[in-house]
Short mmCIF file of C-alpha atoms in Angstrom, two decimals:
data_model
loop_
_atom_site.label_atom_id
_atom_site.label_comp_id
_atom_site.label_asym_id
_atom_site.label_seq_id
_atom_site.Cartn_x
_atom_site.Cartn_y
_atom_site.Cartn_z
CA MET A 1 19.76 -31.76 -237.27
CA LYS A 2 19.28 -35.48 -237.79
CA GLY A 3 21.30 -37.99 -239.74
CA ALA A 4 24.69 -36.28 -239.38
CA LEU A 5 26.33 -39.64 -238.71
CA ALA A 6 24.90 -41.10 -241.89
CA VAL A 7 26.82 -38.47 -243.86
CA LEU A 8 30.01 -39.45 -242.06
CA ALA A 9 29.41 -43.11 -242.79
CA VAL A 10 28.93 -42.39 -246.50
CA LEU A 11 32.39 -40.85 -246.71
CA LEU A 12 33.96 -43.76 -244.88
CA ALA A 13 32.27 -46.19 -247.23
CA SER A 14 33.86 -44.50 -250.23
CA GLY A 15 37.29 -45.86 -249.39
CA LEU A 16 38.80 -42.78 -247.79
CA GLU A 17 41.60 -43.60 -245.39
CA ALA A 18 40.28 -43.05 -241.88
CA ALA A 19 42.16 -40.74 -239.50
CA ASP A 20 41.34 -39.32 -236.11
CA TRP A 21 39.21 -36.16 -236.20
CA PRO A 22 38.96 -35.61 -232.43
CA GLN A 23 37.51 -32.12 -232.12
CA TRP A 24 36.00 -29.05 -233.78
CA ARG A 25 37.82 -28.39 -237.09
CA GLY A 26 40.10 -31.41 -236.78
CA PRO A 27 43.38 -32.51 -235.20
CA ASP A 28 44.92 -29.02 -235.02
CA ARG A 29 41.63 -27.12 -234.93
CA ASP A 30 42.37 -25.50 -238.28
CA GLY A 31 40.24 -27.49 -240.73
CA ARG A 32 43.26 -29.24 -242.24
CA ILE A 33 43.84 -32.96 -242.75
CA PRO A 34 47.57 -33.54 -242.22
CA ASP A 35 49.53 -35.76 -244.62
CA LEU A 36 46.56 -36.52 -246.88
CA GLU A 37 47.22 -36.52 -250.60
CA ALA A 38 44.43 -35.42 -252.89
CA ARG A 39 42.65 -38.28 -254.67
CA ALA A 40 43.27 -38.57 -258.39
CA GLU A 41 39.57 -39.32 -258.91
CA TRP A 42 36.41 -39.83 -256.91
CA PRO A 43 33.85 -42.64 -257.22
CA ALA A 44 30.79 -41.92 -259.30
CA SER A 45 28.50 -42.67 -256.36
CA LEU A 46 28.68 -43.37 -252.65
CA THR A 47 26.98 -46.21 -250.80
CA PRO A 48 25.90 -45.61 -247.17
CA ALA A 49 27.40 -48.09 -244.73
CA TRP A 50 24.97 -47.39 -241.88
CA LYS A 51 22.62 -44.75 -240.52
CA VAL A 52 21.72 -43.93 -236.91
CA GLU A 53 19.16 -41.46 -235.57
CA VAL A 54 20.95 -39.46 -232.90
CA GLY A 55 18.51 -36.66 -232.09
CA GLU A 56 18.79 -32.92 -232.65
CA GLY A 57 21.58 -30.35 -232.48
CA HIS A 58 24.40 -28.66 -234.33
CA ALA A 59 27.38 -30.44 -232.73
CA SER A 60 29.65 -32.23 -235.20
CA PRO A 61 30.46 -35.94 -234.74
CA VAL A 62 34.13 -36.65 -234.03
CA VAL A 63 36.19 -39.80 -234.68
CA VAL A 64 38.96 -41.31 -232.58
CA GLY A 65 40.23 -44.80 -233.31
CA ASP A 66 37.35 -47.15 -234.02
CA ARG A 67 34.66 -44.95 -232.44
CA VAL A 68 32.45 -42.03 -233.36
CA TYR A 69 31.48 -39.67 -230.53
CA VAL A 70 28.34 -37.58 -230.91
CA PHE A 71 26.58 -35.00 -228.73
CA SER A 72 22.87 -34.32 -229.29
CA ARG A 73 19.50 -33.59 -227.72
CA GLN A 74 16.78 -36.19 -227.23
CA GLY A 75 13.70 -34.63 -225.67
CA GLU A 76 14.77 -32.65 -222.62
CA GLU A 77 18.10 -34.46 -222.22
CA GLU A 78 21.53 -33.84 -223.70
CA VAL A 79 23.04 -37.15 -224.79
CA VAL A 80 26.66 -38.19 -225.31
CA GLN A 81 27.23 -41.41 -227.23
CA ALA A 82 30.12 -43.51 -228.49
CA LEU A 83 29.28 -45.55 -231.59
CA ALA A 84 31.26 -48.24 -233.37
CA LEU A 85 32.80 -46.67 -236.46
CA ALA A 86 32.36 -49.82 -238.54
CA THR A 87 28.72 -50.56 -237.69
CA GLY A 88 27.10 -47.59 -235.93
CA GLU A 89 26.24 -49.76 -232.93
CA THR A 90 26.10 -48.04 -229.55
CA VAL A 91 29.18 -48.69 -227.42
CA TRP A 92 28.01 -46.49 -224.56
CA ARG A 93 25.44 -43.77 -223.93
CA GLN A 94 25.14 -41.13 -221.21
CA ALA A 95 22.39 -38.54 -220.74
CA TYR A 96 21.49 -35.80 -218.28
CA PRO A 97 18.52 -33.44 -217.89
CA ALA A 98 19.00 -30.21 -219.85
CA PRO A 99 15.70 -28.30 -220.19
CA TYR A 100 16.19 -25.11 -222.16
CA GLU A 101 14.10 -22.27 -223.56
CA MET A 102 15.42 -20.61 -226.71
CA ASN A 103 15.53 -16.86 -227.09
CA SER A 104 12.56 -15.94 -229.30
CA ALA A 105 14.90 -14.43 -231.91
CA ALA A 106 16.64 -17.80 -232.31
CA HIS A 107 13.69 -20.13 -231.84
CA ALA A 108 14.22 -21.72 -235.25
CA HIS A 109 17.74 -22.78 -234.24
CA GLY A 110 16.38 -25.46 -231.95
CA LYS A 111 17.62 -26.30 -228.46
CA GLY A 112 21.04 -27.55 -229.50
CA PRO A 113 23.52 -28.56 -228.31
CA LYS A 114 25.80 -26.50 -230.53
CA GLY A 115 29.31 -27.22 -229.19
CA THR A 116 31.27 -30.14 -230.70
CA PRO A 117 32.79 -32.71 -228.29
CA VAL A 118 36.55 -32.92 -227.78
CA VAL A 119 38.35 -36.25 -227.24
CA ALA A 120 41.93 -36.53 -225.96
CA HIS A 121 43.99 -38.51 -223.45
CA GLY A 122 41.14 -40.91 -222.76
CA ARG A 123 38.61 -38.17 -221.97
CA VAL A 124 35.50 -36.86 -223.74
CA CYS A 125 34.38 -33.35 -222.78
CA VAL A 126 31.21 -31.53 -223.87
CA LEU A 127 29.65 -28.12 -223.20
CA GLY A 128 25.86 -28.06 -223.47
CA ILE A 129 23.64 -25.29 -224.79
CA SER A 130 22.75 -24.05 -221.29
CA GLY A 131 26.39 -24.06 -220.18
CA ILE A 132 26.68 -27.48 -218.51
CA LEU A 133 30.27 -28.75 -218.80
CA SER A 134 30.82 -32.53 -218.54
CA CYS A 135 33.72 -34.93 -218.83
CA TYR A 136 33.58 -38.71 -219.40
CA ARG A 137 36.01 -41.58 -219.68
CA ALA A 138 36.27 -42.27 -223.41
CA GLU A 139 36.64 -46.04 -223.03
CA ASP A 140 33.37 -46.80 -221.28
CA GLY A 141 31.51 -43.49 -220.81
CA GLN A 142 32.04 -43.40 -217.05
CA PRO A 143 31.11 -39.85 -215.92
CA LEU A 144 34.10 -38.15 -214.31
CA TRP A 145 32.47 -34.83 -213.39
CA ARG A 146 29.81 -32.34 -214.41
CA LYS A 147 29.58 -28.63 -213.66
CA GLY A 148 26.71 -26.19 -213.89
CA PHE A 149 27.33 -22.52 -213.21
CA ALA A 150 23.93 -21.18 -212.10
CA SER A 151 25.21 -20.56 -208.56
CA ARG A 152 27.90 -18.26 -209.93
CA PHE A 153 26.36 -16.51 -212.94
CA SER A 154 22.84 -15.10 -213.26
CA GLU A 155 22.88 -16.35 -216.87
CA THR A 156 24.89 -19.42 -217.85
CA SER A 157 24.83 -19.03 -221.63
CA PRO A 158 24.87 -16.25 -224.24
CA LEU A 159 21.61 -14.91 -225.67
CA TYR A 160 21.26 -17.65 -228.29
CA GLY A 161 22.70 -20.56 -226.32
CA THR A 162 26.22 -21.78 -225.75
CA ALA A 163 28.09 -22.63 -228.96
CA VAL A 164 31.67 -22.92 -227.68
CA SER A 165 33.42 -26.19 -228.55
CA PRO A 166 35.86 -26.84 -225.68
CA VAL A 167 39.52 -27.68 -226.33
CA ILE A 168 41.78 -30.03 -224.37
CA ASP A 169 45.30 -28.85 -223.59
CA GLY A 170 47.25 -31.63 -221.89
CA GLU A 171 45.36 -32.53 -218.72
CA ARG A 172 43.09 -29.48 -218.92
CA VAL A 173 39.93 -28.69 -220.83
CA ILE A 174 39.38 -25.03 -221.72
CA ALA A 175 35.93 -23.53 -222.14
CA HIS A 176 34.25 -20.13 -221.84
CA VAL A 177 31.30 -20.38 -219.43
CA GLY A 178 28.80 -17.83 -218.12
CA GLY A 179 26.48 -15.39 -219.86
CA PRO A 180 26.21 -11.87 -221.26
CA GLY A 181 28.78 -9.53 -219.71
CA ASN A 182 29.80 -11.98 -217.01
CA GLY A 183 31.77 -15.12 -217.71
CA SER A 184 34.88 -17.16 -217.10
CA LEU A 185 37.28 -18.43 -219.74
CA ALA A 186 38.77 -21.22 -217.68
CA ALA A 187 40.98 -24.30 -217.73
CA PHE A 188 39.51 -27.26 -215.83
CA ASP A 189 41.41 -30.38 -214.76
CA THR A 190 40.03 -33.20 -216.92
CA ALA A 191 40.27 -35.70 -214.07
CA THR A 192 38.57 -33.65 -211.34
CA GLY A 193 36.95 -30.56 -212.87
CA GLU A 194 38.96 -28.29 -210.57
CA VAL A 195 39.79 -24.88 -212.04
CA ALA A 196 43.49 -24.50 -212.89
CA TRP A 197 43.15 -20.89 -214.09
CA GLU A 198 40.50 -18.48 -215.29
CA TRP A 199 40.02 -15.08 -216.91
CA THR A 200 36.87 -13.18 -215.98
CA GLY A 201 37.21 -10.12 -218.20
CA ASP A 202 34.12 -10.68 -220.37
CA GLY A 203 31.22 -12.97 -221.15
CA PRO A 204 31.54 -15.71 -223.78
CA GLY A 205 31.02 -15.29 -227.49
CA TYR A 206 29.96 -18.16 -229.74
CA ALA A 207 33.41 -18.89 -231.20
CA SER A 208 35.65 -21.73 -230.06
CA PRO A 209 39.14 -21.27 -228.61
CA VAL A 210 42.30 -22.34 -230.40
CA ILE A 211 45.75 -22.95 -228.94
CA ALA A 212 48.89 -21.79 -230.75
CA GLU A 213 52.39 -20.50 -230.16
CA ILE A 214 52.54 -16.83 -231.10
CA GLY A 215 55.61 -14.71 -230.50
CA GLY A 216 57.18 -17.61 -228.61
CA LEU A 217 54.30 -17.90 -226.15
CA ARG A 218 51.68 -20.68 -226.01
CA GLN A 219 48.35 -18.91 -226.13
CA VAL A 220 44.61 -19.51 -226.01
CA VAL A 221 43.02 -17.29 -228.66
CA THR A 222 39.28 -16.79 -228.87
CA PHE A 223 36.44 -14.32 -229.20
CA SER A 224 34.73 -13.17 -226.05
CA GLU A 225 31.46 -11.28 -226.20
CA SER A 226 33.14 -8.02 -227.22
CA SER A 227 36.80 -8.74 -228.00
CA LEU A 228 39.37 -11.01 -229.56
CA VAL A 229 41.71 -12.11 -226.76
CA GLY A 230 44.97 -13.97 -226.28
CA LEU A 231 45.71 -15.59 -222.91
CA SER A 232 48.66 -17.57 -221.62
CA ALA A 233 47.83 -21.26 -222.02
CA ASP A 234 49.83 -21.98 -218.88
CA ASP A 235 48.19 -19.68 -216.37
CA GLY A 236 45.42 -17.68 -218.09
CA THR A 237 47.17 -14.33 -217.96
CA LEU A 238 45.67 -11.87 -220.45
CA LEU A 239 48.41 -11.15 -223.03
CA TRP A 240 46.52 -8.98 -225.50
CA THR A 241 43.04 -7.92 -226.55
CA VAL A 242 41.44 -6.39 -229.66
CA SER A 243 38.01 -4.78 -229.34
CA PHE A 244 35.60 -6.47 -231.77
CA THR A 245 31.82 -6.38 -231.85
CA THR A 246 29.18 -7.45 -234.34
CA ALA A 247 25.50 -6.79 -234.86
CA TYR A 248 23.26 -8.82 -232.55
CA VAL A 249 26.26 -9.54 -230.28
CA GLN A 250 27.39 -12.65 -232.11
CA ASN A 251 31.16 -13.07 -232.25
CA ALA A 252 31.03 -16.58 -233.68
CA VAL A 253 33.98 -17.19 -236.01
CA THR A 254 36.79 -19.44 -234.77
CA PRO A 255 40.12 -17.64 -235.28
CA VAL A 256 42.75 -19.11 -237.61
CA ILE A 257 46.44 -18.96 -236.68
CA GLU A 258 49.21 -19.00 -239.30
CA GLY A 259 52.64 -18.53 -237.75
CA ASP A 260 52.45 -15.32 -235.72
CA THR A 261 49.41 -14.08 -237.65
CA VAL A 262 45.89 -14.27 -236.22
CA ILE A 263 43.13 -14.20 -238.85
CA TYR A 264 39.66 -13.28 -237.62
CA SER A 265 36.34 -11.99 -238.91
CA GLY A 266 32.69 -11.60 -237.99
CA LEU A 267 29.23 -10.69 -239.19
CA ASP A 268 29.54 -7.69 -241.56
CA HIS A 269 33.28 -7.51 -240.65
CA PRO A 270 34.95 -9.77 -243.24
#
């Protein structure tokens, strides 16, 4: 996918009031824009403010303050960039080698990355298509740490490549790493990369975790490869699980939380 940032710039040029959109599906990870009143009318046409070629991938750009953060592939590298929101100029750029071979059934998808960056508390964290987890200082792009998991798991991504968008909870970033049947849903310290807690009950799905209070308990809710699970956000204890599988092993829909209700679905399971 190319030109995703140009689309974002078009919307900004239309006079919409800018607000932080720091992660997958927005501030609360639910697709909602808080405190935004619907416009009485829309302009007849939109004028692009700027356009930047950023490479390939499915990761969404995110906005915090006066910067746009984008995660993409350029050749055999995965690239993290911070761009000026007003002009599209590069503020900083970091890249690392990430060669990857797509499963033949998903060759048309491209080599990603698929997971959207998350920005919070001065950190930017990304999870690449082959399962490389990285964290940077948001101000200047200084790499804080990077983790690959090949020494632990025989496969470090699901069949069609990692698609999990990590989530930051306080001083921890939560991501599901590993491959089919063998993974770790874990909370990593954003400053050091050290593991604060982990659950190793299943391999990762393609959905992204959400954090919510359900039944008075702060929980991480997400799809694994074969289940919908709820874990304690504090220590990773498994609180509940619902068996859920789809054709072609692709649990990919981010759950939605409304009060104490968890709404979920999947391919051929609406």
